[in-house]
PDB file of C-alpha atoms in Angstrom:
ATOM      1  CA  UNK A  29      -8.531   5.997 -20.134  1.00  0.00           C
ATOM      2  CA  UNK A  30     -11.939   5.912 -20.088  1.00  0.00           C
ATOM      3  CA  UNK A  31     -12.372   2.446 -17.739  1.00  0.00           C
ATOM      4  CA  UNK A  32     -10.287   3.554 -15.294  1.00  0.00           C
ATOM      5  CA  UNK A  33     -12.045   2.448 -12.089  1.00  0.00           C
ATOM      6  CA  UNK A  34     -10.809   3.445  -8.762  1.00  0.00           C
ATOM      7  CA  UNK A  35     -11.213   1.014  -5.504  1.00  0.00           C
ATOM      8  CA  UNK A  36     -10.539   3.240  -2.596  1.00  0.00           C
ATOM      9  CA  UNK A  37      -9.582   1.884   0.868  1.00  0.00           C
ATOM     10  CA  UNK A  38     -11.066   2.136   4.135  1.00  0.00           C
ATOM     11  CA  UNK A  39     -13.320   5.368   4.935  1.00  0.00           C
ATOM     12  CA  UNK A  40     -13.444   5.623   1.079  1.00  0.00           C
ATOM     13  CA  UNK A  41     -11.200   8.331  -0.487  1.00  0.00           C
ATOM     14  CA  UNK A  42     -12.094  11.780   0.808  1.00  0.00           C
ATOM     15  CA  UNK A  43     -12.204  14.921  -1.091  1.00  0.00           C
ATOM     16  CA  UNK A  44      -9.041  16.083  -1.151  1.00  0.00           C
ATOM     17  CA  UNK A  45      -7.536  12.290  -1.553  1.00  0.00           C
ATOM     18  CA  UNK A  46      -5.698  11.572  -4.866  1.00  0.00           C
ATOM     19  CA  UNK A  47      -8.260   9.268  -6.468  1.00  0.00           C
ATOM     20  CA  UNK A  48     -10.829  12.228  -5.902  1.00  0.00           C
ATOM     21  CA  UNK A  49      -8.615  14.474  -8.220  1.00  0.00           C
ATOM     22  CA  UNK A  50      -8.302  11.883 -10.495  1.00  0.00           C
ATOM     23  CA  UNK A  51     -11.490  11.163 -10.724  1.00  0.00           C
ATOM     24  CA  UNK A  52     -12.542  14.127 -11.069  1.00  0.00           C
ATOM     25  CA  UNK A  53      -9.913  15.074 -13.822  1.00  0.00           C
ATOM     26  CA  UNK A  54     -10.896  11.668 -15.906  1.00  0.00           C
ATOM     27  CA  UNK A  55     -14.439  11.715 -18.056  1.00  0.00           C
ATOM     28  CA  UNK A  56     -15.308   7.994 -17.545  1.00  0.00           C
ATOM     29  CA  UNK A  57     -13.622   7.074 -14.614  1.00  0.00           C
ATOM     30  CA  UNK A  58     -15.570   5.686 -12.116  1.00  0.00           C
ATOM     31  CA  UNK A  59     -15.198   4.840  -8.198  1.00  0.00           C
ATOM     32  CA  UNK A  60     -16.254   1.252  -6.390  1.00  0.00           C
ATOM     33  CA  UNK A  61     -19.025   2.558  -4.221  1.00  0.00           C
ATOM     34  CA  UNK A  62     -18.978   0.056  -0.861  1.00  0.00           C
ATOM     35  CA  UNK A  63     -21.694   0.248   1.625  1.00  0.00           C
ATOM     36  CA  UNK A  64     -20.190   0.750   4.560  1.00  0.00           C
ATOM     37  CA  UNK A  65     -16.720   2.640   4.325  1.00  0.00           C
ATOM     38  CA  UNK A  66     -15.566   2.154   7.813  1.00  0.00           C
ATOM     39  CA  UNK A  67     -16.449  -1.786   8.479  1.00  0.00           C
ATOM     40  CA  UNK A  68     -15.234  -3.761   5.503  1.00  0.00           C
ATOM     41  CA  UNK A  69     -16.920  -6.450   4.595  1.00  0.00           C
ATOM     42  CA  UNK A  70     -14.490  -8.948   1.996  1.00  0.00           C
ATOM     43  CA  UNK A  71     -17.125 -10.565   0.369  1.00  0.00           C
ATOM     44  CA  UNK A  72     -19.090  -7.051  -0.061  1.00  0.00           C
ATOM     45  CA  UNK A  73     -16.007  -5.432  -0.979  1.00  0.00           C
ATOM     46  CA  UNK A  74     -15.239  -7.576  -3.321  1.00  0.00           C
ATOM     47  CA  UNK A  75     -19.005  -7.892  -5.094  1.00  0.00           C
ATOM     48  CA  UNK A  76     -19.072  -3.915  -5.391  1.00  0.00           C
ATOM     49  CA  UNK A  77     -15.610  -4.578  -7.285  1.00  0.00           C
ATOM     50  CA  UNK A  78     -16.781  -7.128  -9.398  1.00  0.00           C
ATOM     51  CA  UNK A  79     -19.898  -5.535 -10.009  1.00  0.00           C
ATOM     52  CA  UNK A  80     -18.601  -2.481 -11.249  1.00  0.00           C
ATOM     53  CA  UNK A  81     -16.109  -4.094 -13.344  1.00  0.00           C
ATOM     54  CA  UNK A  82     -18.788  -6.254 -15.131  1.00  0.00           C
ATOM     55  CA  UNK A  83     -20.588  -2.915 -15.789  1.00  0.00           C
ATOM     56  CA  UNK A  84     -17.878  -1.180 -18.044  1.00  0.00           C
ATOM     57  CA  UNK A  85     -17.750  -1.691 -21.826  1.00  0.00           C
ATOM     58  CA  UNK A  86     -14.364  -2.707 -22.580  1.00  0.00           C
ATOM     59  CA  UNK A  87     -11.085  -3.341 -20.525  1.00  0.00           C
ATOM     60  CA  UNK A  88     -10.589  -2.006 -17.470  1.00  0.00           C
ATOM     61  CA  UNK A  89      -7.661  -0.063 -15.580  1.00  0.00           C
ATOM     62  CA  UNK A  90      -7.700  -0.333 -11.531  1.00  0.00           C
ATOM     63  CA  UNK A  91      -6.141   2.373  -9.500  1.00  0.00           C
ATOM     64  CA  UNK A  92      -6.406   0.879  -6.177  1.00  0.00           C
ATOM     65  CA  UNK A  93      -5.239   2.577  -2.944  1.00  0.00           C
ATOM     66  CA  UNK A  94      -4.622   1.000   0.628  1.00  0.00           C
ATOM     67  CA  UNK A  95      -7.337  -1.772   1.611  1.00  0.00           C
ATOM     68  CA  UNK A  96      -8.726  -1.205  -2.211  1.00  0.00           C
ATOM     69  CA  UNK A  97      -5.579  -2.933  -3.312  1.00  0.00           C
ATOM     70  CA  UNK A  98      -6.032  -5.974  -0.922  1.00  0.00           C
ATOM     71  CA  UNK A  99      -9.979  -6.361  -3.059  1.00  0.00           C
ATOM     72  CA  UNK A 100      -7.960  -6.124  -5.842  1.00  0.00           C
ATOM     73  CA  UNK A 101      -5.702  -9.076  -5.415  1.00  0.00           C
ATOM     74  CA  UNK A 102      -8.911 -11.050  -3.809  1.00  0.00           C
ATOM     75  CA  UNK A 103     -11.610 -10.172  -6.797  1.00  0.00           C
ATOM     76  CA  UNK A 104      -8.252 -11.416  -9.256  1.00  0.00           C
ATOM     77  CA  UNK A 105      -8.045 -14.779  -7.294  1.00  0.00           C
ATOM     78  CA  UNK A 106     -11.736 -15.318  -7.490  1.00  0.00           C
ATOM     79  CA  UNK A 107     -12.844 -13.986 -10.623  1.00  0.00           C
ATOM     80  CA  UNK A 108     -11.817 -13.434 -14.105  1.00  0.00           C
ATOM     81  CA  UNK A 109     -12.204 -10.151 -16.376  1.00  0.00           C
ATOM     82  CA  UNK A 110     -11.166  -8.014 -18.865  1.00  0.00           C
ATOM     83  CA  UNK A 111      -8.471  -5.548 -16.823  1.00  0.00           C
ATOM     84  CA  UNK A 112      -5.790  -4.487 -18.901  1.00  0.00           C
ATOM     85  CA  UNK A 113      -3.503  -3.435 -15.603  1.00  0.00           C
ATOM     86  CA  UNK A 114      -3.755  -2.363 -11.761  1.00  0.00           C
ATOM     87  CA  UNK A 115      -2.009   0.542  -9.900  1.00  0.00           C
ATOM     88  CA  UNK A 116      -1.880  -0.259  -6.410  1.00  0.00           C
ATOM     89  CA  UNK A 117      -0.972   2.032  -4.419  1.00  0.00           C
ATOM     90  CA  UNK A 118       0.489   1.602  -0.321  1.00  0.00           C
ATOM     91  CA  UNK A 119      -1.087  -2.053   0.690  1.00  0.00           C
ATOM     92  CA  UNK A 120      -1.311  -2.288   4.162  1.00  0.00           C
ATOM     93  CA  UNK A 121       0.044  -4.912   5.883  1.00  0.00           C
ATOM     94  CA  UNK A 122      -3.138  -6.929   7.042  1.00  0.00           C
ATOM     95  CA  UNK A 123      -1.488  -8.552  10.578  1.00  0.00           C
ATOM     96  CA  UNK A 124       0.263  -5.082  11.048  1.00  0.00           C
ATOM     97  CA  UNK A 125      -2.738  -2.964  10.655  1.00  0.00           C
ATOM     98  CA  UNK A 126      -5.348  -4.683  11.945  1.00  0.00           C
ATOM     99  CA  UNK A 127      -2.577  -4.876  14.962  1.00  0.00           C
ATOM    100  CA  UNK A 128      -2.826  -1.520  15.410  1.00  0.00           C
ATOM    101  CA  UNK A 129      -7.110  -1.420  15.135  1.00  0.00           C
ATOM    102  CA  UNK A 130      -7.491  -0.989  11.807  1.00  0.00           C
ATOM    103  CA  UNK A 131     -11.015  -2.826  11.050  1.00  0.00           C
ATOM    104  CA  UNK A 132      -9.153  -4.914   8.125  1.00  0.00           C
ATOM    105  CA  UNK A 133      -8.290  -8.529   9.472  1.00  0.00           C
ATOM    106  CA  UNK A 134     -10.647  -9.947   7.148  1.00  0.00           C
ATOM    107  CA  UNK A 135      -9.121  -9.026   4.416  1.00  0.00           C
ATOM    108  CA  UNK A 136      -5.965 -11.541   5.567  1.00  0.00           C
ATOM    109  CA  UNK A 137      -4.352 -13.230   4.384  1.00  0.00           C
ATOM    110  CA  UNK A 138      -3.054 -11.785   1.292  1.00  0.00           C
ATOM    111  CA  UNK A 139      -3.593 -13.869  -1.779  1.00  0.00           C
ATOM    112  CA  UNK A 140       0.068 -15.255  -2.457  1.00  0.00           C
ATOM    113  CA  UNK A 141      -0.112 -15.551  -6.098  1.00  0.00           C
ATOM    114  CA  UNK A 142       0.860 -13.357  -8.962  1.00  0.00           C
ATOM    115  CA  UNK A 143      -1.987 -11.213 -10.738  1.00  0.00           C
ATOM    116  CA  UNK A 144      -3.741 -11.848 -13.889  1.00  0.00           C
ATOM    117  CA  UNK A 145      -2.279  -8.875 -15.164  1.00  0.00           C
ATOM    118  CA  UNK A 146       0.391  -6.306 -15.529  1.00  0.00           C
ATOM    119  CA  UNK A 147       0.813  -4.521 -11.862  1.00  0.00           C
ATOM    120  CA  UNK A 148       2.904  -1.747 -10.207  1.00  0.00           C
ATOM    121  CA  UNK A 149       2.497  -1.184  -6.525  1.00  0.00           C
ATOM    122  CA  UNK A 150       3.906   1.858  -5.417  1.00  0.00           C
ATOM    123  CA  UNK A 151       4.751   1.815  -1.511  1.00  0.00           C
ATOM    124  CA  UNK A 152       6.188   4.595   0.702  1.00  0.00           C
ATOM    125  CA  UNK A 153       9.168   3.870   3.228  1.00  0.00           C
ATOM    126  CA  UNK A 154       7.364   5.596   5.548  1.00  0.00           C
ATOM    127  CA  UNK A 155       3.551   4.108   5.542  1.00  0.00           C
ATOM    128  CA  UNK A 156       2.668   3.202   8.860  1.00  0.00           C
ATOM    129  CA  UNK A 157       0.578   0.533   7.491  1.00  0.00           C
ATOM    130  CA  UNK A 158       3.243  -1.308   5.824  1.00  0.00           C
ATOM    131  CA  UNK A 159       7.162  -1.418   6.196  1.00  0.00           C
ATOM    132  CA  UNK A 160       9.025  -1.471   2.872  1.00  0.00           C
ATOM    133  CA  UNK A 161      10.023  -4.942   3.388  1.00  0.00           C
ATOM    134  CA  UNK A 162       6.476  -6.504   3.404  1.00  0.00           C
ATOM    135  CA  UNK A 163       6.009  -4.371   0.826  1.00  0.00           C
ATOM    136  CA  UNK A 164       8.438  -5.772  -0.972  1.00  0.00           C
ATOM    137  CA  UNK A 165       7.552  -9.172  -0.275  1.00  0.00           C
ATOM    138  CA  UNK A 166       3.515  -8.595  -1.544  1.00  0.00           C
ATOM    139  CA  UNK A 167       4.797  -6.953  -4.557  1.00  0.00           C
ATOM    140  CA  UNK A 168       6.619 -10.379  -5.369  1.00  0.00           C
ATOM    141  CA  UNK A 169       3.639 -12.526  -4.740  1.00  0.00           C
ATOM    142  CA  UNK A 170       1.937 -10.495  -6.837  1.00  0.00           C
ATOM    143  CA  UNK A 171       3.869 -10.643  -9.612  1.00  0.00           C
ATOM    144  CA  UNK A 172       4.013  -6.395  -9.576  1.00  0.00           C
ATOM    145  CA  UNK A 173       6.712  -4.400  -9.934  1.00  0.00           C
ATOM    146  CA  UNK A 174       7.501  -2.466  -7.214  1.00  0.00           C
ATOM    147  CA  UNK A 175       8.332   1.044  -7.108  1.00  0.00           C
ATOM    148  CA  UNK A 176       9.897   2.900  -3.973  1.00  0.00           C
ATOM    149  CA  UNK A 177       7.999   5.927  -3.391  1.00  0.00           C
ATOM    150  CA  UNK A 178      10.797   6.885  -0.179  1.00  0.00           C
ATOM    151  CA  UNK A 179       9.300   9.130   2.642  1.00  0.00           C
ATOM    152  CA  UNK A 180       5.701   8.784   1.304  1.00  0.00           C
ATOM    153  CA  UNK A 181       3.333   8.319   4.279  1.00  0.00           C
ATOM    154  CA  UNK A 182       0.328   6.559   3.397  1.00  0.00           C
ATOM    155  CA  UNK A 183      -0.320   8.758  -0.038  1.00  0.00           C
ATOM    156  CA  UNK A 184      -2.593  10.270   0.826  1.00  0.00           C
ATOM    157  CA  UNK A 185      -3.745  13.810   1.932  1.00  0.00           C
ATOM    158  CA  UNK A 186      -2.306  13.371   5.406  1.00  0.00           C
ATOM    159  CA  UNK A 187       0.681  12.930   3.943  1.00  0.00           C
ATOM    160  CA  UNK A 188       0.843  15.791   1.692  1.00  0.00           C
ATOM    161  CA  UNK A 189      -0.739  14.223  -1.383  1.00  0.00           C
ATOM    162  CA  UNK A 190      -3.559  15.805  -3.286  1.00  0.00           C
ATOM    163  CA  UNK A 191      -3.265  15.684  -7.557  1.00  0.00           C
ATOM    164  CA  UNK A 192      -0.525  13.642  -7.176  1.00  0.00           C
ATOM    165  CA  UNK A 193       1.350  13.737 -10.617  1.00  0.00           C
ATOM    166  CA  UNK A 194       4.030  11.398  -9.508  1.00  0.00           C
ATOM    167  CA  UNK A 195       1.268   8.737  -9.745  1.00  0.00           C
ATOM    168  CA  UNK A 196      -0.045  10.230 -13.339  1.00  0.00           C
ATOM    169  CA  UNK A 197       3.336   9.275 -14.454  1.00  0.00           C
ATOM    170  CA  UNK A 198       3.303   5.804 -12.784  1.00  0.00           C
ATOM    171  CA  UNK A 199      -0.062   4.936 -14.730  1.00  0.00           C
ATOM    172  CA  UNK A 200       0.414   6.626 -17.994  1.00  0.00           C
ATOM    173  CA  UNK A 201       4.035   4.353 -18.409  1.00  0.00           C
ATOM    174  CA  UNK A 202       2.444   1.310 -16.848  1.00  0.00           C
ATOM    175  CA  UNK A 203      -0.489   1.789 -19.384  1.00  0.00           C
ATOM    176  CA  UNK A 204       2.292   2.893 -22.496  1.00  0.00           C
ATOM    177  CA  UNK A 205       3.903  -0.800 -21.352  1.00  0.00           C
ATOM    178  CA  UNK A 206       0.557  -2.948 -21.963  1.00  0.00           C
ATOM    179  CA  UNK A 207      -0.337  -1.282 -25.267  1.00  0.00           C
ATOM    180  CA  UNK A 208      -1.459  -3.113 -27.984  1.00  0.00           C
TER     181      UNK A 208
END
């Protein structure tokens, strides 16, 4: 898995965060690196994706998380590239979040078609960012398939997740289903 690139959500992915782990368990895997963390920019968001996509040597594997998965779906409706498949992992709910303060409402709205390519998005029952049933619903318009994480949080280290091998599993099958 040596494209795997991960697109981390707002305030980047700490330390402790899942994506860190993976990252640093992966040779080859690389993060998006965005220049400001904490005020999202779409367009910039989006370029940093693109940009780092364009830079790897072969077909790529996203691993998004939270507001990374929202410059997912935007860089697919915009641009066009060699990803094999995307993980995305607790999407907030734009409306919702930004609602609530969350810096995020220009990410909104979601894109409402499928993605150019094989997707699972993994959300929690419990994510305060997003209730199942808009989960639900994005999954759909994306074309992904959904998986129910139950009393998940937000994934991430708040919420008790650090390796996260649940999510290992999620990838490695989603990757063993777009084989050649």
């Amino acid at each position: 898995m040596e494209n795997m690139i991960v697109v981390p959500g707002l305030g980047g992915s700490g330390h402790d965060h899942w994506q860190s782990h993976w990252l640093r368990d992966r040779r080859g895997a690389v993060r998006v690196e965005q220049r400001d963390w904490d005020r999202p920019d779409l367009d910039e968001w989006v370029a940093a994706l693109h940009d780092t996509i364009q830079r790897a040597t072969g077909p790529v594997v996203l691993v998004a998380h939270s507001l990374g998965c929202h410059t997912v779906a935007h860089w697919a409706h915009r641009h066009d590239a060699r990803v094999r498949a995307a993980l995305l992992v607790a999407p907030p709910d734009i409306d919702h979040s930004a609602s609530l303060g969350a810096p995020i409402a220009g990410f909104g709205p979601p894109g409402a078609n499928p993605l150019p390519f094989p997707t699972v998005l993994a959300a929690s029952r419990t994510d305060p960012w997003a209730e199942i049933g808009w989960s639900r619903l994005i999954a759909q318009q994306w074309g992904a398939r959904l998986v129910d994480l139950g009393d998940a949080g937000h994934v991430n280290p708040a919420a008790g997740f650090g390796p996260w091998p649940q999510g290992e599993r999620l990838l490695r099958d989603l990757l063993a289903e777009t084989a050649d």
